[in-house]
PDB file of C-alpha atoms in Angstrom:
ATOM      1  CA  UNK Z   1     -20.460   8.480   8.384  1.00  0.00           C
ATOM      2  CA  UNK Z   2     -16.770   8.477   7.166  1.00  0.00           C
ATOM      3  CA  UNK Z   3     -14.013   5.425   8.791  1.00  0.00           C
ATOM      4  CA  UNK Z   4     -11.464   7.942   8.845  1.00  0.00           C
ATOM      5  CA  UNK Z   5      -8.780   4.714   8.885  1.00  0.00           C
ATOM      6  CA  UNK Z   6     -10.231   3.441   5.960  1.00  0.00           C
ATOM      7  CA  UNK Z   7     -10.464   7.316   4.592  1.00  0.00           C
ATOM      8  CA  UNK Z   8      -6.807   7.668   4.776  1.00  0.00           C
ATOM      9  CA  UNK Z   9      -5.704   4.189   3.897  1.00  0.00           C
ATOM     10  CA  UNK Z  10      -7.766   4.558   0.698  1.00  0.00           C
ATOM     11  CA  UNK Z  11      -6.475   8.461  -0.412  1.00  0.00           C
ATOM     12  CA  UNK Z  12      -2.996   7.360   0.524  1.00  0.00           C
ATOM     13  CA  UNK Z  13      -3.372   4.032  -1.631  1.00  0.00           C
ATOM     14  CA  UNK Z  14      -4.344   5.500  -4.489  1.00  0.00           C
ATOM     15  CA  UNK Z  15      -1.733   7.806  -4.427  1.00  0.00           C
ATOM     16  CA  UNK Z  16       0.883   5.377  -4.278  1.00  0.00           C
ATOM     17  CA  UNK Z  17      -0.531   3.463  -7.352  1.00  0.00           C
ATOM     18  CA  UNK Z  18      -1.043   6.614  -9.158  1.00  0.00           C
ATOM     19  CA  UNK Z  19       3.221   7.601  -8.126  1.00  0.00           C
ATOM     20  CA  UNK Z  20       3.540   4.021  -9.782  1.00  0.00           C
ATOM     21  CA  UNK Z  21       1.426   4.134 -12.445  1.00  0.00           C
ATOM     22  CA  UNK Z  22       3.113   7.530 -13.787  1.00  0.00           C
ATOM     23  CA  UNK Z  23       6.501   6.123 -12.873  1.00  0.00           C
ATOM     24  CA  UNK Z  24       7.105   9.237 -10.724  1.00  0.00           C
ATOM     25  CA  UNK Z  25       8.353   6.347  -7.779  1.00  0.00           C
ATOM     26  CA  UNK Z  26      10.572   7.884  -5.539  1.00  0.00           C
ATOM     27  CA  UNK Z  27      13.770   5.783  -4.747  1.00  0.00           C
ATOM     28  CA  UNK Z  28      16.371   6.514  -1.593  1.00  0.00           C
ATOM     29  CA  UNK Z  29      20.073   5.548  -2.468  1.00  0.00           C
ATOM     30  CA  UNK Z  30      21.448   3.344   0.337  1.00  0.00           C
ATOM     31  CA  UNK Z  31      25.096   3.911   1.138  1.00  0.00           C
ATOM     32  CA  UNK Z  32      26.778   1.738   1.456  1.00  0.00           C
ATOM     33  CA  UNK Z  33      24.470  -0.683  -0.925  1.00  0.00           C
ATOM     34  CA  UNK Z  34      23.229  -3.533   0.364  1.00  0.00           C
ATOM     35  CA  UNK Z  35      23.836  -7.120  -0.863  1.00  0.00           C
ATOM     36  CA  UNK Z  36      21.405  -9.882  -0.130  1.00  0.00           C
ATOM     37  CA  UNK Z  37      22.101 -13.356  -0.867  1.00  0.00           C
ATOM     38  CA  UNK Z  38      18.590 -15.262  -2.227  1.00  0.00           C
ATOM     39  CA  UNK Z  39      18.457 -19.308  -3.119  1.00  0.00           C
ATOM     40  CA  UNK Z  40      18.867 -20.217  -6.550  1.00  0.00           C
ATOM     41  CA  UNK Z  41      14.541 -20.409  -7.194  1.00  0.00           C
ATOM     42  CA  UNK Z  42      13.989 -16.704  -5.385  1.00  0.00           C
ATOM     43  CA  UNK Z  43      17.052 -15.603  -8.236  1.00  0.00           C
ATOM     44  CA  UNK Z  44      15.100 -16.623 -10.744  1.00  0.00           C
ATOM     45  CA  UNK Z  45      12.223 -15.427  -9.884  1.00  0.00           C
ATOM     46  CA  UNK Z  46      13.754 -11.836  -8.728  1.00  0.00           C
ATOM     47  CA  UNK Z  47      15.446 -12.054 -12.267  1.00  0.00           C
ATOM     48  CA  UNK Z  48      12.210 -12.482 -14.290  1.00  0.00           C
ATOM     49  CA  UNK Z  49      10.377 -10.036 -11.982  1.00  0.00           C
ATOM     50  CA  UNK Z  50      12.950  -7.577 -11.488  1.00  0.00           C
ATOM     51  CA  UNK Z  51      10.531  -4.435 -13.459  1.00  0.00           C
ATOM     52  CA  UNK Z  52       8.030  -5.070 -10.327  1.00  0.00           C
ATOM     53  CA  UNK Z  53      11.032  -4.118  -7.890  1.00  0.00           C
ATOM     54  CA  UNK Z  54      11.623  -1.132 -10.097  1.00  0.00           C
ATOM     55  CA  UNK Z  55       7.850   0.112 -10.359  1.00  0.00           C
ATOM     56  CA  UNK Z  56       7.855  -0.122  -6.448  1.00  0.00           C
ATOM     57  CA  UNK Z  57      11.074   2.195  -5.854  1.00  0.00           C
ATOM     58  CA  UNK Z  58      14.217  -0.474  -5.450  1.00  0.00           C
ATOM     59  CA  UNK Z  59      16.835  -0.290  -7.733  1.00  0.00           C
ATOM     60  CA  UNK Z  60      18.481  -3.515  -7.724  1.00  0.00           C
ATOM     61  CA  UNK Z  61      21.231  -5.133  -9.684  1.00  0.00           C
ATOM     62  CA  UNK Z  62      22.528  -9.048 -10.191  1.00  0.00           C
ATOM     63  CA  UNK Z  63      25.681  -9.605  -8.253  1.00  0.00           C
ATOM     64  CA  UNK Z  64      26.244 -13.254  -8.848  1.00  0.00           C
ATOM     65  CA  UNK Z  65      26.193 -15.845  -7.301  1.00  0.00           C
ATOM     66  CA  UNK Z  66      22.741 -16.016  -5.968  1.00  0.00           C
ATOM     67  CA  UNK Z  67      23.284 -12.194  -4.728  1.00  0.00           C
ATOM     68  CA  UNK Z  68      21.607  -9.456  -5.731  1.00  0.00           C
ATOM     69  CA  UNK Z  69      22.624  -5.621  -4.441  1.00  0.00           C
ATOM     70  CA  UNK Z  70      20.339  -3.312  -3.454  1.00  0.00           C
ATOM     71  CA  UNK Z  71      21.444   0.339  -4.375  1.00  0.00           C
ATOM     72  CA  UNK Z  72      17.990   2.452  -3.680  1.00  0.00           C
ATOM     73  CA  UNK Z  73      14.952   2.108  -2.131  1.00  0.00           C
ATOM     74  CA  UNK Z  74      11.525   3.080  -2.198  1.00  0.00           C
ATOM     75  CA  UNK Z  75      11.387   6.815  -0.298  1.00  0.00           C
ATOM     76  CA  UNK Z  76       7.949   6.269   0.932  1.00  0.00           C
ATOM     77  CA  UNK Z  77       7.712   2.748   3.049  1.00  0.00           C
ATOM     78  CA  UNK Z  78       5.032   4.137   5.329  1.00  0.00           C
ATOM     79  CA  UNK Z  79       5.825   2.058   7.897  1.00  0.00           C
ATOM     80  CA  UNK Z  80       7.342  -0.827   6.698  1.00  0.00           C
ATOM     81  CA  UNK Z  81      11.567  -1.604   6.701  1.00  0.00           C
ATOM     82  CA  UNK Z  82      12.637  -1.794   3.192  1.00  0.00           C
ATOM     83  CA  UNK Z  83      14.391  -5.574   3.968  1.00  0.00           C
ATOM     84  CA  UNK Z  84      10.319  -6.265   5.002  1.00  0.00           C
ATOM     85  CA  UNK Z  85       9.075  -5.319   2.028  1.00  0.00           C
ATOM     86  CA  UNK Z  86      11.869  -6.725  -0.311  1.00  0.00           C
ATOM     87  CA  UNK Z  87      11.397  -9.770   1.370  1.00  0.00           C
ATOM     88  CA  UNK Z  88       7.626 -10.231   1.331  1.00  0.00           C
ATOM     89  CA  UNK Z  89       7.186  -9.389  -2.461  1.00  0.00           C
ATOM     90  CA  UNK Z  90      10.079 -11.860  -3.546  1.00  0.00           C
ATOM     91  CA  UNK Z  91       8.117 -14.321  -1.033  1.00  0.00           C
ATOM     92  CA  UNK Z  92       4.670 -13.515  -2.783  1.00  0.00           C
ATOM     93  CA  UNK Z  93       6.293 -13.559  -6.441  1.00  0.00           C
ATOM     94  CA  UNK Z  94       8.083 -17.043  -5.572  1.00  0.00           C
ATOM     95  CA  UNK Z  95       4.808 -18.878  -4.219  1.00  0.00           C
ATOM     96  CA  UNK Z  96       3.965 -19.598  -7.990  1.00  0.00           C
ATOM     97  CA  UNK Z  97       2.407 -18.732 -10.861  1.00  0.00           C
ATOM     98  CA  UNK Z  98       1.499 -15.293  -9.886  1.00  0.00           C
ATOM     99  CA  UNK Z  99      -2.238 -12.837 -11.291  1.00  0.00           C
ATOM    100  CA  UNK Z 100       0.692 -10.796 -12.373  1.00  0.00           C
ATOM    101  CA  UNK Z 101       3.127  -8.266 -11.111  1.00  0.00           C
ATOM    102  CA  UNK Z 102       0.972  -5.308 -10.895  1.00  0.00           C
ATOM    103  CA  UNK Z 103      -1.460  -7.467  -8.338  1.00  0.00           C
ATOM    104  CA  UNK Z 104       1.035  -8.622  -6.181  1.00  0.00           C
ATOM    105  CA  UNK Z 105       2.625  -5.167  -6.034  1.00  0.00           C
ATOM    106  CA  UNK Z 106      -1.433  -3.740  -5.559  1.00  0.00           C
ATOM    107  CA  UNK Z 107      -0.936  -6.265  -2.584  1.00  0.00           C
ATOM    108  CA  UNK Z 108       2.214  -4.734  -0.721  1.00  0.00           C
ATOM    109  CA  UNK Z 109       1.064  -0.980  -1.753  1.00  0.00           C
ATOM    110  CA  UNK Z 110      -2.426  -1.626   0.387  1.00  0.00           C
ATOM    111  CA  UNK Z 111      -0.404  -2.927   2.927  1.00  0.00           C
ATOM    112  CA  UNK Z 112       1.766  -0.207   3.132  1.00  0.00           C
ATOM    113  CA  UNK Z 113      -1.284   2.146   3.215  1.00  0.00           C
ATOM    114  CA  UNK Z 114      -2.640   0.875   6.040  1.00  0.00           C
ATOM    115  CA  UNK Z 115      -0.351   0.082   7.943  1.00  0.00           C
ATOM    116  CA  UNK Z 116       0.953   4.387   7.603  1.00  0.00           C
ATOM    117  CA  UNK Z 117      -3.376   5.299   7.836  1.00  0.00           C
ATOM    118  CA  UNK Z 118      -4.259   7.562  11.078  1.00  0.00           C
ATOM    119  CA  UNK Z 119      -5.835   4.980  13.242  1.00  0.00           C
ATOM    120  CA  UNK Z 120      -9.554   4.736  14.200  1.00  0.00           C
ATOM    121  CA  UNK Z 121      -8.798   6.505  17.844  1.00  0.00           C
ATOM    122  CA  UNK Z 122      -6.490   9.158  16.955  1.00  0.00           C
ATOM    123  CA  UNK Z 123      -7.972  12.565  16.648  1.00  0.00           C
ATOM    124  CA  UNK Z 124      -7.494  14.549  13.488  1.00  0.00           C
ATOM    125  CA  UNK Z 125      -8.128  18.541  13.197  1.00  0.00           C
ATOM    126  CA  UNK Z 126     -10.645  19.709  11.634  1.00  0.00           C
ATOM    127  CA  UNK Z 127      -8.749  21.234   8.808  1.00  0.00           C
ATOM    128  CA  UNK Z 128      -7.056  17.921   8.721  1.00  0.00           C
ATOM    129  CA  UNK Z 129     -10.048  16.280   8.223  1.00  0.00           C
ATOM    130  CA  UNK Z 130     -11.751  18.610   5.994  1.00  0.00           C
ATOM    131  CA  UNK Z 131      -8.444  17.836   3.338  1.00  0.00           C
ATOM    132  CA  UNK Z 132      -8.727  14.324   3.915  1.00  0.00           C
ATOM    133  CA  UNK Z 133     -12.184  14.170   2.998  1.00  0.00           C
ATOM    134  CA  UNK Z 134     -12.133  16.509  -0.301  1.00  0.00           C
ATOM    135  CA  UNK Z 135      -9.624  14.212  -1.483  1.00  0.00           C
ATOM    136  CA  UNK Z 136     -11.161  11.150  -0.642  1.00  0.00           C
ATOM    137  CA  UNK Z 137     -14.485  12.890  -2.577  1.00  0.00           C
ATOM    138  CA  UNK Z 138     -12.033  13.687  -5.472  1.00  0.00           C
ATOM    139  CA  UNK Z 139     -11.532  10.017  -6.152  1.00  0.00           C
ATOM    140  CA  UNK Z 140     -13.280   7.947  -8.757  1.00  0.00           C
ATOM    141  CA  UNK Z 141     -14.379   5.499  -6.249  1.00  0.00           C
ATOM    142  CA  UNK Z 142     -14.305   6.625  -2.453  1.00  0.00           C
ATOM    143  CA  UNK Z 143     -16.887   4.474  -0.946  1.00  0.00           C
ATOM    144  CA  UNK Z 144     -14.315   1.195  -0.343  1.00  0.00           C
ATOM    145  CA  UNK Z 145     -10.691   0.528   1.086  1.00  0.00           C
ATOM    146  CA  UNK Z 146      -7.963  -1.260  -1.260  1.00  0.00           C
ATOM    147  CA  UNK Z 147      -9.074  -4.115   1.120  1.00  0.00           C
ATOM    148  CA  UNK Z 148     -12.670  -3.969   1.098  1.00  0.00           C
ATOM    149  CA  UNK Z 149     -13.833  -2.551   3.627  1.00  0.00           C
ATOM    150  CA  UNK Z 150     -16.325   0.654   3.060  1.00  0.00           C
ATOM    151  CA  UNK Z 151     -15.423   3.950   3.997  1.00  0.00           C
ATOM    152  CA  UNK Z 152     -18.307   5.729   3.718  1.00  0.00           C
ATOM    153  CA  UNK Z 153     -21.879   4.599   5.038  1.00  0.00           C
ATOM    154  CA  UNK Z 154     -24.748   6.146   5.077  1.00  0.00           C
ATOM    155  CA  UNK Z 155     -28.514   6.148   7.590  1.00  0.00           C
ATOM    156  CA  UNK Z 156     -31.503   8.232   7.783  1.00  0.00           C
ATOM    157  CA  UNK Z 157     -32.893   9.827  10.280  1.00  0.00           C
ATOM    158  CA  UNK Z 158     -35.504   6.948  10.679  1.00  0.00           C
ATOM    159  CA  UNK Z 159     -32.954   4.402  10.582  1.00  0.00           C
ATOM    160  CA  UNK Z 160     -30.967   6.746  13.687  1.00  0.00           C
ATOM    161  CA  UNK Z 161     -33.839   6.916  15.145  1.00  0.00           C
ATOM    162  CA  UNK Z 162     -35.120   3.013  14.904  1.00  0.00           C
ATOM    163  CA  UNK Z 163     -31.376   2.348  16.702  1.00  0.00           C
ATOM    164  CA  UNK Z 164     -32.223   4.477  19.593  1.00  0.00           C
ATOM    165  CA  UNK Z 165     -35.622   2.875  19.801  1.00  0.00           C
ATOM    166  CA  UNK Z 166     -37.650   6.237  19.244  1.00  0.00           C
ATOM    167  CA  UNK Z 167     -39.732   4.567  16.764  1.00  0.00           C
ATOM    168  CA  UNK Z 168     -40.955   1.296  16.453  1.00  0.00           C
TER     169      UNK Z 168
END
């Protein structure tokens, strides 16, 4: 039996850390860029972690004074506003020492995946599922979500059979 939430969240995760991983991150130019104004800790910390921004899609440049503008954006937020996302990494990355950029971004990406995933009650097509399931298969590990959670299980007959109390 396949969770087809967790089936999608976990083909559409790994693609977005593959896009990152190969640097082929697509980023949206805003017009007019936007400027944000951050306190003088979240500066420093965007500052020192402004290559996890980049990896994610944002292309961001110092504007003084504790303001940063943002010129592009990642393409793909699945869901999410790009302020919401902005926000939440330089939230996670400002909490303290930090595993290291590439976790914290792991993090946000997961979140992002799940949040775009078909839900447990929609209904897919067949063909729809069929693709979603060859490249679920086609990954090196299919069997868990970026959170955890497994995606595929698996019961005999007997054990089928033992829930509908056919055999003792």
């Amino acid at each position: 039996m396949i969770d087809q939430h967790a089936a999608h969240e976990k083909v559409k995760y790994e693609r977005l850390v593959k896009a990152m991983r190969e640097k082929n991150v697509s980023t949206q130019m805003l017009m007019p860029p936007q400027v944000v104004h951050v306190s003088a800790r979240e500066e420093q910390v965007l500052t020192q972690h402004l290559d996890a921004f980049t990896a994610l899609g944002f292309e961001i440049e110092d504007f003084g004074e504790h303001a940063f503008v943002i010129r592009g954006v990642p393409v793909d937020l699945y869901g999410c506003s790009y302020q919401q996302l902005f926000e939440e990494v330089l939230d996670e990355l400002s909490r303290g020492p930090v595993q290291g950029n590439f976790e914290v971004i792991k993090d946000k990406l997961a979140s992002m995946a799940c949040k775009s995933a078909v839900k447990g009650n929609m209904s897919m097509s067949r063909p729809e599922l069929e693709a979603l399931i060859d490249e679920l298969l086609s990954l090196e590990n299919p069997y868990f979500c970026p959170h955890g959670r497994p995606v595929i299980i698996s019961m005999t007959k007997q054990e089928i059979e033992k829930k509908f109390k056919r055999i003792v």
